[in-house]
Amino acid sequence: MHSDYSVRRARLALTASLTDEILLVGSGYSQFKPEISDQQLRYIAHQEYYYLTGLPDAIGGILAFDPKDQSAGRGENGWFSFVPEVTEADQVWEGRTQLPGAFLGEFEAWFAARQGRRVVMLGAPVPGVAIDEARTAATRSAYLHVRRRKEPGEIDLMRRCASKTVAGYTAVLPFLKAGFTERRIQIELEAEYFRRGIAHTGYDTIVGSGPNSAVFHSLPSLRTVKGGEFILIDSGAELERYVIDVTRTYVAGKPTAFQRDLYQAVQHAQERAVDRCLPGAEWKEIHFSAALDLVAGLVAMGVMYGDPESLVEQDAHLLFFPHGIGHMVGLGVRDASGLEPGRSLDTRPSLANLRMDLILRPGYTVTIEPGLYFIPALLNDPVRREKFHDCVNWSLVEKYLNLGGVRLEDSILVTTSQPENLTRAIPKVM
Ligand code: GLY
Ligand code: MN
């Protein structure tokens, strides 16, 4: 993506309204594998740094801003970029080339010349620098907010990720059968991404079959899928650090009536939640409305008893839907979730896993990912069984404890009118 990073930096400088404070944005450090090895884990620059520089691999890089130098015309309107000095060993072993900017070794003198001034720090921490916590928190909140509305180039990258992901999910359809392993499903899916020019998945692909479909971050194993089991795939392609996030649930063979009903309850809740992604909508309301729709589905199936509204008020939905309805997505799978400026954290237990408390605006990209799961760790808990004794058909739950779960997830663009489902073309088949 070609982006004018200096415009983004200028916007941050304006938003942060610094007078005397120094702003530092760290790219973060690479990590060696936790064994005796000279190989490093894949380096991922902090998204707050990448957004301002477009540099994916300036390991330990520091972007610095001095508002006083801005008026003095030093640096690029007060901005200075310190990047690692590439050594001969870096060139020989990693093929690195020198990035533009001052060498990191010069940062110490630059910083010493500004001694005594308060520091606001974004991105990854710069070691050995004390920060002003309150100003940092306020600046990060403002920065997250300006990043939320996606630029056309960002949306374009997400559309391209979506089209590669469509190809992957389409290619894997013939392998969603009994006899294939979760690993084989991952291989077929990701191979199609890679054939189409994708270098990385946006996050580690999740493939969960049978009971594993109720494990939220279940990594593909050598488990062989059995006939009639759920297969849940949560995967998205990445391009230039931009990602989409998609989940589909399938059945190996013919679904039972119970599986179909569970699937349809999730699908109905998902469609309604997507329709609610309108400008001005409150994210928490979208979450609770989806919880209500899911519980209504379970009541209709005879899994739960009572009035759906009262069940959600008692947090009974957390037995089967214990995560949030979604999160912001784009520059990374979690992107700029968080709180609407001026709000404090809503500490209700039912919102513990909701990653954001925002009002939706045009240009926001979010996931909508309701699910219903049979999770033994929750459903076998005697405290929950006692508390919700009359709300749940526990003998039916016993029967389905190993069934797994269903999640459907799409990446949605909020517009000035109807929401656009960026991942609609990924097949939903039951
Ligand atoms: N796609 C994985 C997640 O949202 O947690
Ligand atoms: Mn997600």
Short mmCIF file of N, CA, C and O in Angstrom, two decimals, residues 148-151 154-156 158-159 274 277-279 329 360-368 410-423:
data_model
loop_
_atom_site.label_atom_id
_atom_site.label_comp_id
_atom_site.label_asym_id
_atom_site.label_seq_id
_atom_site.Cartn_x
_atom_site.Cartn_y
_atom_site.Cartn_z
N ARG A 148 -8.96 4.39 13.87
CA ARG A 148 -10.12 3.49 13.72
C ARG A 148 -10.78 3.61 12.35
O ARG A 148 -11.18 2.62 11.76
N ARG A 149 -10.90 4.80 11.86
CA ARG A 149 -11.54 5.00 10.56
C ARG A 149 -10.54 4.62 9.48
O ARG A 149 -9.50 5.26 9.35
N LYS A 150 -10.83 3.60 8.72
CA LYS A 150 -9.85 3.10 7.75
C LYS A 150 -9.77 4.02 6.53
O LYS A 150 -10.79 4.55 6.06
N GLU A 151 -8.55 4.16 6.00
CA GLU A 151 -8.35 4.90 4.76
C GLU A 151 -8.68 3.97 3.58
O GLU A 151 -8.61 2.75 3.73
N GLU A 154 -6.28 1.14 3.05
CA GLU A 154 -6.37 0.06 4.04
C GLU A 154 -7.53 -0.88 3.69
O GLU A 154 -7.41 -2.11 3.77
N ILE A 155 -8.64 -0.28 3.29
CA ILE A 155 -9.81 -1.11 2.95
C ILE A 155 -9.51 -1.94 1.70
O ILE A 155 -9.87 -3.12 1.62
N ASP A 156 -8.77 -1.34 0.79
CA ASP A 156 -8.41 -2.06 -0.42
C ASP A 156 -7.56 -3.30 -0.09
O ASP A 156 -7.79 -4.39 -0.61
N MET A 158 -7.62 -4.93 2.67
CA MET A 158 -8.49 -5.92 3.32
C MET A 158 -9.34 -6.66 2.28
O MET A 158 -9.59 -7.86 2.40
N ARG A 159 -9.77 -5.94 1.26
CA ARG A 159 -10.55 -6.61 0.19
C ARG A 159 -9.66 -7.64 -0.52
O ARG A 159 -10.12 -8.73 -0.87
N VAL A 274 -24.86 -8.42 11.94
CA VAL A 274 -24.24 -7.71 10.81
C VAL A 274 -25.14 -6.54 10.40
O VAL A 274 -24.66 -5.41 10.22
N CYS A 277 -24.73 -3.24 12.21
CA CYS A 277 -23.46 -2.49 12.16
C CYS A 277 -23.65 -1.20 11.35
O CYS A 277 -23.09 -1.02 10.27
N LEU A 278 -24.42 -0.31 11.91
CA LEU A 278 -24.76 0.95 11.25
C LEU A 278 -24.05 2.09 11.96
O LEU A 278 -23.71 1.98 13.14
N PRO A 279 -23.81 3.20 11.24
CA PRO A 279 -23.16 4.32 11.93
C PRO A 279 -23.98 4.77 13.13
O PRO A 279 -25.21 4.85 13.05
N VAL A 329 -10.77 -5.03 13.32
CA VAL A 329 -9.82 -5.84 12.57
C VAL A 329 -9.25 -4.97 11.45
O VAL A 329 -9.91 -4.02 11.01
N LEU A 360 -20.03 2.79 16.54
CA LEU A 360 -19.55 2.52 15.17
C LEU A 360 -19.67 3.76 14.29
O LEU A 360 -20.61 4.54 14.42
N ARG A 361 -18.69 3.90 13.42
CA ARG A 361 -18.68 5.02 12.47
C ARG A 361 -18.29 4.50 11.09
O ARG A 361 -17.59 3.48 10.98
N PRO A 362 -18.67 5.23 10.03
CA PRO A 362 -18.28 4.81 8.68
C PRO A 362 -16.76 4.67 8.59
O PRO A 362 -16.02 5.50 9.13
N GLY A 363 -16.32 3.62 7.95
CA GLY A 363 -14.88 3.38 7.80
C GLY A 363 -14.33 2.43 8.86
O GLY A 363 -13.18 2.00 8.75
N TYR A 364 -15.13 2.08 9.87
CA TYR A 364 -14.66 1.11 10.86
C TYR A 364 -14.78 -0.30 10.25
O TYR A 364 -15.75 -0.58 9.52
N THR A 365 -13.82 -1.16 10.57
CA THR A 365 -13.93 -2.56 10.14
C THR A 365 -13.91 -3.44 11.39
O THR A 365 -12.99 -3.35 12.21
N VAL A 366 -14.94 -4.25 11.50
CA VAL A 366 -15.13 -5.05 12.72
C VAL A 366 -15.43 -6.49 12.35
O VAL A 366 -15.87 -6.76 11.23
N THR A 367 -15.21 -7.39 13.28
CA THR A 367 -15.69 -8.76 13.06
C THR A 367 -17.03 -8.92 13.76
O THR A 367 -17.30 -8.27 14.78
N ILE A 368 -17.85 -9.77 13.18
CA ILE A 368 -19.09 -10.20 13.86
C ILE A 368 -19.00 -11.71 13.94
O ILE A 368 -18.99 -12.40 12.92
N ASP A 410 -17.55 -12.96 10.14
CA ASP A 410 -17.21 -12.21 8.94
C ASP A 410 -16.58 -10.89 9.35
O ASP A 410 -16.76 -10.42 10.47
N SER A 411 -15.83 -10.30 8.40
CA SER A 411 -15.23 -8.98 8.61
C SER A 411 -16.11 -7.97 7.90
O SER A 411 -16.38 -8.10 6.70
N ILE A 412 -16.56 -6.97 8.64
CA ILE A 412 -17.62 -6.07 8.18
C ILE A 412 -17.09 -4.64 8.11
O ILE A 412 -16.45 -4.17 9.06
N LEU A 413 -17.42 -3.97 7.01
CA LEU A 413 -17.08 -2.55 6.86
C LEU A 413 -18.33 -1.73 7.16
O LEU A 413 -19.37 -1.91 6.51
N VAL A 414 -18.21 -0.83 8.13
CA VAL A 414 -19.31 0.08 8.42
C VAL A 414 -19.26 1.21 7.39
O VAL A 414 -18.17 1.75 7.12
N THR A 415 -20.38 1.52 6.79
CA THR A 415 -20.43 2.57 5.76
C THR A 415 -21.40 3.67 6.22
O THR A 415 -21.90 3.61 7.34
N THR A 416 -21.67 4.60 5.34
CA THR A 416 -22.65 5.64 5.72
C THR A 416 -24.07 5.09 5.65
O THR A 416 -25.00 5.69 6.16
N SER A 417 -24.23 3.94 4.99
CA SER A 417 -25.57 3.34 4.95
C SER A 417 -25.50 1.89 5.43
O SER A 417 -25.16 1.66 6.58
N GLN A 418 -25.78 0.95 4.55
CA GLN A 418 -25.81 -0.46 4.99
C GLN A 418 -24.39 -1.01 5.16
O GLN A 418 -23.49 -0.65 4.39
N PRO A 419 -24.18 -1.88 6.12
CA PRO A 419 -22.85 -2.46 6.30
C PRO A 419 -22.46 -3.32 5.09
O PRO A 419 -23.32 -3.91 4.44
N GLU A 420 -21.15 -3.38 4.83
CA GLU A 420 -20.66 -4.23 3.75
C GLU A 420 -19.90 -5.41 4.33
O GLU A 420 -18.94 -5.21 5.08
N ASN A 421 -20.34 -6.59 3.99
CA ASN A 421 -19.67 -7.80 4.47
C ASN A 421 -18.52 -8.12 3.51
O ASN A 421 -18.73 -8.58 2.40
N LEU A 422 -17.29 -7.85 3.97
CA LEU A 422 -16.12 -8.02 3.10
C LEU A 422 -15.84 -9.48 2.79
O LEU A 422 -15.10 -9.79 1.86
N THR A 423 -16.35 -10.38 3.61
CA THR A 423 -16.02 -11.80 3.47
C THR A 423 -17.25 -12.65 3.13
O THR A 423 -17.25 -13.87 3.34
#
